[in-house]
Amino acid sequence: MAREELEGEWTQGWPDRKRARLMPSKDADGRTIYARTPILELEGLITPTDAYYIIAQLNMPEPIHPDDYVFSVTGMVDRPLKLTLKDLQLLPSRTVRVVTECAGDDGEFFGWQKNGGKKPSRLKKQAEAGGWNQMVPDGKKPEVAELLNTIPTTCLVSGGEWTGVPLSEVLKKAGVKAGAVSVHLVGFDKGRPDPTAQYLSSGRTDIEIFDPGIINYDKALELEKALHPDTILAWAHNGEHLQHVHGAPLRLVVPGWSGNWWVKWIEEIELLDYTPDCYYQTHYFVLADTPESTDRKPCKALGCKSIITYPIDEDSPMEPGAHAVRGLAWSGGGAITRVEVSLDDGESWREAYVEEHQDKWLWKRWSFVWEVHKPGHYKIMARAYDEIGRIQPTQPWNFQQKHFDGIVPVDVEIR
Ligand SMILES: Nc1nc2c(c(=O)[nH]1)N[C@H]1C(S)=C(S)[C@@H](COP(=O)(O)O)O[C@H]1N2
Ligand SMILES: [Mo]
């Protein structure tokens, strides 16, 4: 193994190991609008905020000073409200530790699972300084094929701690009228969806992409999930005030459901007696066989999933001896109960050691001590079980390649 670099200042006491860094993509003004978490390089359960993945589907909005911030609660309520952060902080607060996973995380594996060919890499890194910029309107914008070739997998997932107030407390204060079925959350970011994102996620450029024009980012959360005590309006992240890129002054946290439900930069919360046609709900984050399918379901709860973070294919060849095979497991249905490992291409499965903790929405770290002495090729796999009885994988193929939770073997050679 290569000797790791140290960095830092002697004034802090001693130089540290080099820290894992975000892999950013920038807009025309040089602002980060997408960033990928270097998940393989992290330890523990909580992803440091400066390594937490970032997605702005439209544009990065102008910041609002937290002291000037007001959001409204409207629609089918007894008492329409205008609330500041200070008003919100008068209500009972709650802190939840949760995995955020973008619906598109690991999507690259769907095509490989379906059609075979070269397995996408978990390691692949986009070019360092400069990188590729998905949103540059005039400069060199990479081709879709080029983008697909540079994007590493498993980088749109992070684990974090969020502090705020349950959405249900705000709804209680406003008084929800009978007949309301959805909570329409509107962000103050505006823009026109870039069709490249759809070409990327569907892996096809021959499809017609619906153009909604200029829109605000919005979602319509069904009332039942909105009333779940762990669904919160958060102003803090990982022990600090929420950062602008993550949705400050206020964002939604929807434990178990894919990241696109976690509306950032909240401007309005509107109670409705129908489900409105939100672009990122009915057109983009959908599960369907083909782009032509009329039966499209919105992406909601994440599946039951584990990934192997060590070793990866690129660690091959490895020395004989003892290796700690390790990884992470999480589920959109609640706590992970077991993880099993196979070292023989899925012939037999053995129980992995799973670290216990009490945060049902947060991932668990797992490991398996692999004693290997025979040289040769090995296919290592892991599969997770969750508390609602699901076994990985749970998500079938879908053309937008969302919610991937398939079992991806690691191929290594023991010398
Ligand atoms: N207002 C707004 N909220 C948003 C988005 C957005 O573009 N605008 N992106 C969504 C998507 S697709 C994801 S995966 C998460 C990412 O949250 P993060 O950037 O804090 O990691 O935010 C969601 N909330
Ligand atoms: Mo996402």
Short mmCIF file of C-alpha atoms and ligand atoms in Angstrom, two decimals:
data_model
loop_
_atom_site.label_atom_id
_atom_site.label_comp_id
_atom_site.label_asym_id
_atom_site.label_seq_id
_atom_site.Cartn_x
_atom_site.Cartn_y
_atom_site.Cartn_z
CA MET A 1 0.00 0.00 0.00
CA ALA A 2 1.26 3.48 -0.82
CA ARG A 3 2.42 5.55 2.11
CA GLU A 4 -0.18 8.24 2.74
CA GLU A 5 0.54 11.92 2.55
CA LEU A 6 0.35 14.20 5.55
CA GLU A 7 -0.87 17.77 5.50
CA GLY A 8 -1.70 20.55 7.92
CA GLU A 9 0.00 22.98 10.17
CA TRP A 10 2.36 22.52 13.07
CA THR A 11 0.38 25.19 14.92
CA GLN A 12 -2.42 22.60 15.17
CA GLY A 13 0.03 20.31 16.91
CA TRP A 14 1.09 17.89 14.21
CA PRO A 15 0.39 17.46 10.47
CA ASP A 16 -2.51 15.11 9.80
CA ARG A 17 -3.28 12.53 7.17
CA LYS A 18 -4.48 14.15 3.99
CA ARG A 19 -8.23 14.74 4.12
CA ALA A 20 -10.78 13.40 1.69
CA ARG A 21 -12.07 16.16 -0.58
CA LEU A 22 -15.28 16.79 -2.44
CA MET A 23 -15.17 16.39 -6.21
CA PRO A 24 -16.87 19.58 -7.40
CA SER A 25 -18.52 20.63 -10.67
CA LYS A 26 -19.04 24.33 -11.16
CA ASP A 27 -21.38 26.68 -12.94
CA ALA A 28 -20.41 29.48 -15.31
CA ASP A 29 -19.69 31.79 -12.35
CA GLY A 30 -17.36 29.28 -10.74
CA ARG A 31 -19.80 28.30 -8.00
CA THR A 32 -20.07 24.68 -6.97
CA ILE A 33 -23.44 23.27 -7.96
CA TYR A 34 -22.65 19.56 -7.91
CA ALA A 35 -20.15 17.79 -5.72
CA ARG A 36 -19.42 14.14 -5.07
CA THR A 37 -18.50 12.61 -1.73
CA PRO A 38 -15.24 10.59 -1.75
CA ILE A 39 -17.04 7.83 0.13
CA LEU A 40 -14.25 5.26 -0.10
CA GLU A 41 -11.86 7.54 1.73
CA LEU A 42 -14.09 8.26 4.74
CA GLU A 43 -14.34 6.63 8.15
CA GLY A 44 -17.12 6.66 10.75
CA LEU A 45 -20.81 7.35 10.21
CA ILE A 46 -21.08 11.11 9.78
CA THR A 47 -19.78 12.57 6.55
CA PRO A 48 -17.93 15.81 7.32
CA THR A 49 -19.90 18.77 5.96
CA ASP A 50 -17.13 19.82 3.59
CA ALA A 51 -17.19 16.32 2.05
CA TYR A 52 -21.01 16.08 1.87
CA TYR A 53 -22.35 15.69 -1.67
CA ILE A 54 -24.17 18.65 -3.24
CA ILE A 55 -26.84 18.80 -5.92
CA ALA A 56 -28.51 21.87 -7.33
CA GLN A 57 -30.75 20.75 -10.17
CA LEU A 58 -31.58 24.23 -11.40
CA ASN A 59 -29.34 27.13 -10.32
CA MET A 60 -27.61 27.94 -7.09
CA PRO A 61 -29.93 30.69 -5.75
CA GLU A 62 -28.77 33.97 -4.21
CA PRO A 63 -28.38 33.49 -0.47
CA ILE A 64 -30.91 34.97 1.98
CA HIS A 65 -29.62 36.26 5.30
CA PRO A 66 -31.06 34.02 8.05
CA ASP A 67 -32.32 37.11 9.93
CA ASP A 68 -34.28 38.28 6.85
CA TYR A 69 -35.72 34.86 6.14
CA VAL A 70 -39.49 34.27 6.15
CA PHE A 71 -41.38 31.29 4.73
CA SER A 72 -45.10 30.88 4.39
CA VAL A 73 -47.58 28.12 5.11
CA THR A 74 -50.62 28.44 2.85
CA GLY A 75 -53.44 26.52 1.16
CA MET A 76 -55.78 24.21 3.04
CA VAL A 77 -54.98 25.42 6.54
CA ASP A 78 -57.05 27.10 9.25
CA ARG A 79 -54.35 29.71 9.95
CA PRO A 80 -52.02 30.71 7.08
CA LEU A 81 -48.60 31.50 8.58
CA LYS A 82 -45.51 33.53 7.87
CA LEU A 83 -42.63 32.24 9.98
CA THR A 84 -39.07 33.31 10.67
CA LEU A 85 -36.33 31.00 11.94
CA LYS A 86 -36.87 32.50 15.38
CA ASP A 87 -40.58 31.59 15.26
CA LEU A 88 -39.66 28.09 14.21
CA GLN A 89 -37.24 27.72 17.09
CA LEU A 90 -40.10 28.26 19.55
CA LEU A 91 -41.49 24.87 18.53
CA PRO A 92 -40.16 21.54 19.92
CA SER A 93 -37.01 20.65 18.00
CA ARG A 94 -35.59 17.33 16.91
CA THR A 95 -32.23 15.97 15.76
CA VAL A 96 -32.06 13.01 13.39
CA ARG A 97 -29.05 11.11 12.04
CA VAL A 98 -29.79 9.97 8.53
CA VAL A 99 -28.31 8.80 5.25
CA THR A 100 -28.96 11.13 2.32
CA GLU A 101 -28.74 9.29 -0.97
CA CYS A 102 -29.46 10.81 -4.35
CA ALA A 103 -31.82 8.65 -6.37
CA GLY A 104 -29.13 8.57 -9.07
CA ASP A 105 -26.33 7.27 -6.82
CA ASP A 106 -24.73 4.18 -8.40
CA GLY A 107 -27.16 4.38 -11.33
CA GLU A 108 -24.28 3.46 -13.67
CA PHE A 109 -24.52 -0.13 -12.43
CA PHE A 110 -28.03 -0.67 -13.84
CA GLY A 111 -26.80 -0.65 -17.44
CA TRP A 112 -23.90 -2.92 -16.58
CA GLN A 113 -26.21 -5.32 -14.74
CA LYS A 114 -28.56 -5.42 -17.71
CA ASN A 115 -26.13 -5.50 -20.60
CA GLY A 116 -22.83 -6.71 -19.12
CA GLY A 117 -19.61 -5.17 -20.40
CA LYS A 118 -17.05 -3.32 -18.31
CA LYS A 119 -18.03 -2.84 -14.69
CA PRO A 120 -18.24 0.85 -13.71
CA SER A 121 -15.56 1.87 -11.23
CA ARG A 122 -16.17 3.09 -7.70
CA LEU A 123 -12.83 4.85 -7.81
CA LYS A 124 -12.76 6.70 -11.10
CA LYS A 125 -11.97 10.31 -10.43
CA GLN A 126 -12.85 13.24 -12.58
CA ALA A 127 -9.92 15.35 -13.66
CA GLU A 128 -8.60 17.32 -10.70
CA ALA A 129 -8.45 21.15 -10.99
CA GLY A 130 -10.91 22.36 -13.58
CA GLY A 131 -12.72 19.07 -13.86
CA TRP A 132 -15.73 18.94 -16.10
CA ASN A 133 -18.49 21.45 -15.80
CA GLN A 134 -21.94 20.23 -16.57
CA MET A 135 -23.49 23.68 -16.56
CA VAL A 136 -21.08 25.87 -18.48
CA PRO A 137 -23.29 27.45 -21.16
CA ASP A 138 -20.61 28.84 -23.47
CA GLY A 139 -17.36 27.05 -22.63
CA LYS A 140 -16.48 23.48 -23.47
CA LYS A 141 -19.33 21.32 -22.30
CA PRO A 142 -18.48 17.64 -22.32
CA GLU A 143 -20.44 15.13 -24.37
CA VAL A 144 -22.81 12.82 -22.51
CA ALA A 145 -20.58 9.81 -23.31
CA GLU A 146 -17.59 11.69 -21.96
CA LEU A 147 -19.43 12.52 -18.74
CA LEU A 148 -20.53 8.92 -18.27
CA ASN A 149 -16.92 7.91 -18.57
CA THR A 150 -15.61 10.22 -15.88
CA ILE A 151 -18.25 9.96 -13.18
CA PRO A 152 -17.33 7.69 -10.28
CA THR A 153 -20.11 5.61 -8.73
CA THR A 154 -21.25 5.73 -5.08
CA CYS A 155 -20.48 9.37 -4.54
CA LEU A 156 -23.95 10.78 -4.17
CA VAL A 157 -24.52 9.48 -0.67
CA SER A 158 -23.57 10.86 2.73
CA GLY A 159 -24.46 10.38 6.38
CA GLY A 160 -25.36 13.39 8.48
CA GLU A 161 -26.95 14.85 11.57
CA TRP A 162 -29.78 17.31 11.03
CA THR A 163 -31.42 19.59 13.57
CA GLY A 164 -34.73 21.36 13.13
CA VAL A 165 -38.43 21.10 13.86
CA PRO A 166 -40.76 18.31 12.73
CA LEU A 167 -42.82 19.48 9.74
CA SER A 168 -45.80 18.06 11.66
CA GLU A 169 -45.33 20.72 14.40
CA VAL A 170 -45.58 23.50 11.82
CA LEU A 171 -48.61 21.85 10.23
CA LYS A 172 -50.22 21.52 13.65
CA LYS A 173 -49.68 25.23 14.27
CA ALA A 174 -51.32 26.08 10.93
CA GLY A 175 -54.13 23.55 11.36
CA VAL A 176 -54.54 21.22 8.37
CA LYS A 177 -58.04 21.21 6.91
CA ALA A 178 -59.85 17.96 6.21
CA GLY A 179 -59.34 16.83 2.62
CA ALA A 180 -55.69 17.94 2.33
CA VAL A 181 -53.58 15.13 0.84
CA SER A 182 -50.25 16.66 -0.08
CA VAL A 183 -47.74 19.16 1.24
CA HIS A 184 -46.31 21.16 -1.63
CA LEU A 185 -42.81 22.42 -0.74
CA VAL A 186 -41.36 25.11 -2.97
CA GLY A 187 -37.71 26.16 -3.04
CA PHE A 188 -36.61 29.68 -3.97
CA ASP A 189 -34.15 28.33 -6.56
CA LYS A 190 -35.34 28.80 -10.14
CA GLY A 191 -34.20 27.60 -13.52
CA ARG A 192 -34.90 25.57 -16.61
CA PRO A 193 -33.97 21.88 -16.27
CA ASP A 194 -30.95 20.97 -18.41
CA PRO A 195 -31.88 18.01 -20.66
CA THR A 196 -28.32 16.65 -20.30
CA ALA A 197 -29.30 15.38 -16.84
CA GLN A 198 -32.07 13.27 -18.39
CA TYR A 199 -29.83 11.95 -21.15
CA LEU A 200 -27.32 11.01 -18.46
CA SER A 201 -29.76 9.26 -16.18
CA SER A 202 -31.58 7.40 -18.93
CA GLY A 203 -28.35 6.66 -20.81
CA ARG A 204 -30.21 7.60 -24.02
CA THR A 205 -30.06 10.65 -26.23
CA ASP A 206 -32.77 9.59 -28.66
CA ILE A 207 -35.67 10.36 -26.32
CA GLU A 208 -37.82 13.41 -26.22
CA ILE A 209 -37.35 15.33 -22.98
CA PHE A 210 -40.28 17.23 -21.49
CA ASP A 211 -39.40 20.91 -21.08
CA PRO A 212 -41.33 22.61 -18.26
CA GLY A 213 -39.71 26.01 -18.93
CA ILE A 214 -38.44 28.04 -15.98
CA ILE A 215 -39.60 26.53 -12.70
CA ASN A 216 -38.89 26.60 -8.98
CA TYR A 217 -37.68 23.32 -7.49
CA ASP A 218 -40.73 21.78 -5.84
CA LYS A 219 -42.08 18.51 -4.49
CA ALA A 220 -45.48 17.39 -3.21
CA LEU A 221 -45.01 15.16 -0.18
CA GLU A 222 -47.93 12.93 0.77
CA LEU A 223 -49.45 13.94 4.10
CA GLU A 224 -48.60 10.67 5.87
CA LYS A 225 -44.84 11.04 5.32
CA ALA A 226 -45.05 14.78 6.05
CA LEU A 227 -46.53 13.96 9.46
CA HIS A 228 -43.83 11.41 10.36
CA PRO A 229 -42.04 12.77 13.45
CA ASP A 230 -38.61 12.28 11.82
CA THR A 231 -39.52 14.42 8.78
CA ILE A 232 -38.05 17.75 9.83
CA LEU A 233 -37.43 21.29 8.65
CA ALA A 234 -33.71 21.67 9.38
CA TRP A 235 -31.60 24.75 9.96
CA ALA A 236 -28.53 22.89 11.23
CA HIS A 237 -26.29 20.18 9.82
CA ASN A 238 -23.53 18.25 11.57
CA GLY A 239 -23.54 20.52 14.59
CA GLU A 240 -23.34 23.81 12.69
CA HIS A 241 -25.72 26.18 10.95
CA LEU A 242 -26.87 24.81 7.62
CA GLN A 243 -24.67 25.90 4.71
CA HIS A 244 -26.15 27.71 1.74
CA VAL A 245 -25.27 24.91 -0.73
CA HIS A 246 -27.22 22.49 1.49
CA GLY A 247 -30.36 24.63 1.53
CA ALA A 248 -29.97 27.38 4.16
CA PRO A 249 -31.79 28.99 5.82
CA LEU A 250 -34.18 26.00 5.88
CA ARG A 251 -34.48 22.64 4.14
CA LEU A 252 -36.60 19.54 4.47
CA VAL A 253 -35.16 16.21 5.72
CA VAL A 254 -37.16 13.12 4.71
CA PRO A 255 -35.53 10.07 6.33
CA GLY A 256 -35.59 6.95 4.17
CA TRP A 257 -36.65 8.71 1.00
CA SER A 258 -34.21 9.67 -1.76
CA GLY A 259 -32.48 13.04 -1.60
CA ASN A 260 -34.73 14.75 -4.14
CA TRP A 261 -37.51 14.92 -1.50
CA TRP A 262 -35.27 16.93 0.78
CA VAL A 263 -36.32 20.32 -0.61
CA LYS A 264 -33.69 22.99 0.02
CA TRP A 265 -34.14 26.78 0.30
CA ILE A 266 -37.81 26.51 1.36
CA GLU A 267 -39.96 29.49 0.41
CA GLU A 268 -43.47 28.13 0.70
CA ILE A 269 -45.30 25.17 2.19
CA GLU A 270 -48.72 24.77 0.63
CA LEU A 271 -51.37 22.28 1.68
CA LEU A 272 -53.34 20.85 -1.26
CA ASP A 273 -56.22 18.45 -1.79
CA TYR A 274 -54.51 17.00 -4.88
CA THR A 275 -50.99 16.07 -6.02
CA PRO A 276 -49.62 18.78 -8.31
CA ASP A 277 -47.53 17.96 -11.38
CA CYS A 278 -44.04 18.76 -10.01
CA TYR A 279 -41.34 18.26 -12.65
CA TYR A 280 -38.90 16.47 -10.32
CA GLN A 281 -41.67 14.20 -9.08
CA THR A 282 -43.66 13.18 -12.13
CA HIS A 283 -41.14 13.62 -14.97
CA TYR A 284 -37.64 13.20 -13.63
CA PHE A 285 -37.43 11.10 -10.44
CA VAL A 286 -39.65 8.29 -11.69
CA LEU A 287 -39.50 4.52 -11.87
CA ALA A 288 -40.65 3.00 -15.17
CA ASP A 289 -39.42 0.33 -17.58
CA THR A 290 -38.92 2.58 -20.59
CA PRO A 291 -39.20 6.28 -21.40
CA GLU A 292 -42.33 5.34 -23.31
CA SER A 293 -44.05 3.64 -20.30
CA THR A 294 -47.17 5.42 -19.14
CA ASP A 295 -46.97 3.68 -15.77
CA ARG A 296 -44.49 5.94 -13.94
CA LYS A 297 -44.11 5.79 -10.19
CA PRO A 298 -42.39 8.56 -8.25
CA CYS A 299 -39.18 7.48 -6.47
CA LYS A 300 -39.94 7.35 -2.74
CA ALA A 301 -38.32 5.06 -0.14
CA LEU A 302 -34.81 3.85 -0.90
CA GLY A 303 -34.16 0.12 -1.13
CA CYS A 304 -32.10 -2.10 1.14
CA LYS A 305 -28.47 -1.78 0.20
CA SER A 306 -24.87 -2.48 1.11
CA ILE A 307 -21.66 -1.51 -0.61
CA ILE A 308 -18.15 -2.86 -0.19
CA THR A 309 -15.73 -0.01 0.46
CA TYR A 310 -12.66 -2.25 0.89
CA PRO A 311 -11.30 -3.91 -1.08
CA ILE A 312 -12.24 -2.54 -4.47
CA ASP A 313 -11.21 -3.96 -7.84
CA GLU A 314 -8.33 -1.50 -8.03
CA ASP A 315 -6.71 -3.00 -4.88
CA SER A 316 -5.91 -6.12 -6.88
CA PRO A 317 -3.53 -7.97 -6.76
CA MET A 318 -3.63 -8.49 -2.97
CA GLU A 319 -1.31 -10.38 -0.65
CA PRO A 320 -2.46 -13.65 0.94
CA GLY A 321 -3.33 -13.38 4.64
CA ALA A 322 -6.02 -11.68 6.69
CA HIS A 323 -8.01 -8.81 5.18
CA ALA A 324 -10.85 -6.82 6.72
CA VAL A 325 -13.51 -6.70 4.03
CA ARG A 326 -15.64 -3.74 5.00
CA GLY A 327 -18.48 -1.58 3.89
CA LEU A 328 -21.65 0.32 4.64
CA ALA A 329 -25.29 -0.75 4.63
CA TRP A 330 -28.49 1.32 4.72
CA SER A 331 -32.16 1.04 3.93
CA GLY A 332 -35.02 3.38 3.15
CA GLY A 333 -37.26 1.14 5.25
CA GLY A 334 -35.44 1.57 8.55
CA ALA A 335 -32.63 -0.15 10.40
CA ILE A 336 -30.28 -2.68 8.85
CA THR A 337 -30.50 -5.96 10.75
CA ARG A 338 -27.86 -8.14 9.06
CA VAL A 339 -25.19 -8.14 6.39
CA GLU A 340 -23.85 -11.28 4.74
CA VAL A 341 -20.70 -11.73 2.72
CA SER A 342 -19.90 -14.22 -0.02
CA LEU A 343 -16.36 -14.98 -1.14
CA ASP A 344 -17.28 -17.51 -3.82
CA ASP A 345 -19.42 -15.65 -6.31
CA GLY A 346 -22.63 -16.05 -4.31
CA GLU A 347 -22.37 -19.84 -3.72
CA SER A 348 -22.32 -19.49 0.06
CA TRP A 349 -22.96 -16.58 2.44
CA ARG A 350 -21.48 -15.81 5.84
CA GLU A 351 -22.57 -13.42 8.56
CA ALA A 352 -20.64 -10.14 8.67
CA TYR A 353 -20.02 -8.22 11.88
CA VAL A 354 -22.38 -5.21 11.94
CA GLU A 355 -21.69 -2.24 14.21
CA GLU A 356 -24.75 -1.54 16.34
CA HIS A 357 -26.25 1.86 17.04
CA GLN A 358 -29.69 3.36 17.70
CA ASP A 359 -30.19 5.61 14.66
CA LYS A 360 -32.50 3.62 12.41
CA TRP A 361 -32.17 5.93 9.39
CA LEU A 362 -28.39 6.04 9.47
CA TRP A 363 -26.17 3.53 7.73
CA LYS A 364 -24.27 0.85 9.58
CA ARG A 365 -20.65 -0.08 9.13
CA TRP A 366 -19.95 -3.76 8.69
CA SER A 367 -16.85 -5.91 8.31
CA PHE A 368 -15.75 -9.46 7.69
CA VAL A 369 -12.32 -10.89 8.43
CA TRP A 370 -11.27 -12.78 5.34
CA GLU A 371 -8.45 -15.27 5.80
CA VAL A 372 -7.21 -16.13 2.36
CA HIS A 373 -4.19 -18.22 1.49
CA LYS A 374 -4.89 -19.72 -1.90
CA PRO A 375 -3.79 -17.61 -4.86
CA GLY A 376 -6.44 -17.03 -7.47
CA HIS A 377 -9.37 -14.91 -8.49
CA TYR A 378 -12.11 -14.10 -5.95
CA LYS A 379 -15.51 -12.50 -6.31
CA ILE A 380 -16.57 -10.84 -3.07
CA MET A 381 -20.20 -9.87 -2.52
CA ALA A 382 -22.29 -8.40 0.28
CA ARG A 383 -26.02 -8.29 0.84
CA ALA A 384 -28.03 -6.43 3.45
CA TYR A 385 -31.25 -7.21 5.36
CA ASP A 386 -33.51 -4.57 6.91
CA GLU A 387 -36.03 -4.46 9.75
CA ILE A 388 -39.04 -4.51 7.42
CA GLY A 389 -37.91 -7.88 6.05
CA ARG A 390 -36.30 -6.81 2.81
CA ILE A 391 -33.18 -8.43 1.37
CA GLN A 392 -30.86 -6.69 -1.07
CA PRO A 393 -31.53 -6.20 -3.94
CA THR A 394 -35.06 -4.82 -4.06
CA GLN A 395 -35.08 -2.40 -7.00
CA PRO A 396 -35.65 -3.71 -10.53
CA TRP A 397 -34.28 -2.08 -13.70
CA ASN A 398 -35.81 1.30 -14.59
CA PHE A 399 -34.89 3.52 -17.53
CA GLN A 400 -33.97 6.56 -15.41
CA GLN A 401 -31.61 4.29 -13.47
CA LYS A 402 -32.79 5.46 -10.05
CA HIS A 403 -32.53 3.80 -6.64
CA PHE A 404 -29.84 1.28 -7.56
CA ASP A 405 -29.39 -1.26 -4.77
CA GLY A 406 -28.01 -4.23 -6.70
CA ILE A 407 -25.22 -6.48 -5.46
CA VAL A 408 -21.97 -5.43 -7.10
CA PRO A 409 -19.19 -8.01 -6.74
CA VAL A 410 -15.61 -6.96 -6.12
CA ASP A 411 -13.12 -8.82 -8.31
CA VAL A 412 -9.71 -9.36 -6.76
CA GLU A 413 -6.66 -11.48 -7.42
CA ILE A 414 -4.71 -13.00 -4.52
CA ARG A 415 -1.09 -13.51 -5.53
N1 LIG B 1 -34.63 23.51 -3.77
C1 LIG B 1 -33.95 22.40 -4.13
N2 LIG B 1 -33.93 21.34 -3.31
C2 LIG B 1 -33.26 20.21 -3.65
C3 LIG B 1 -32.57 20.11 -4.88
C4 LIG B 1 -32.60 21.24 -5.73
O1 LIG B 1 -32.01 21.24 -6.81
N3 LIG B 1 -33.28 22.37 -5.32
N4 LIG B 1 -31.93 18.94 -5.22
C5 LIG B 1 -32.42 17.72 -4.57
C6 LIG B 1 -31.62 16.54 -4.80
S1 LIG B 1 -31.79 15.76 -6.29
C7 LIG B 1 -30.85 15.97 -3.81
S2 LIG B 1 -30.10 14.49 -4.03
C8 LIG B 1 -30.66 16.68 -2.51
C9 LIG B 1 -29.19 16.92 -2.26
O2 LIG B 1 -29.01 17.62 -1.07
P1 LIG B 1 -27.57 18.22 -0.74
O3 LIG B 1 -27.14 19.08 -1.90
O4 LIG B 1 -27.68 18.97 0.52
O5 LIG B 1 -26.66 17.03 -0.59
O6 LIG B 1 -31.33 17.92 -2.47
C10 LIG B 1 -32.60 17.92 -3.07
N5 LIG B 1 -33.26 19.19 -2.79
MO MO B 2 -30.73 13.70 -6.21
#
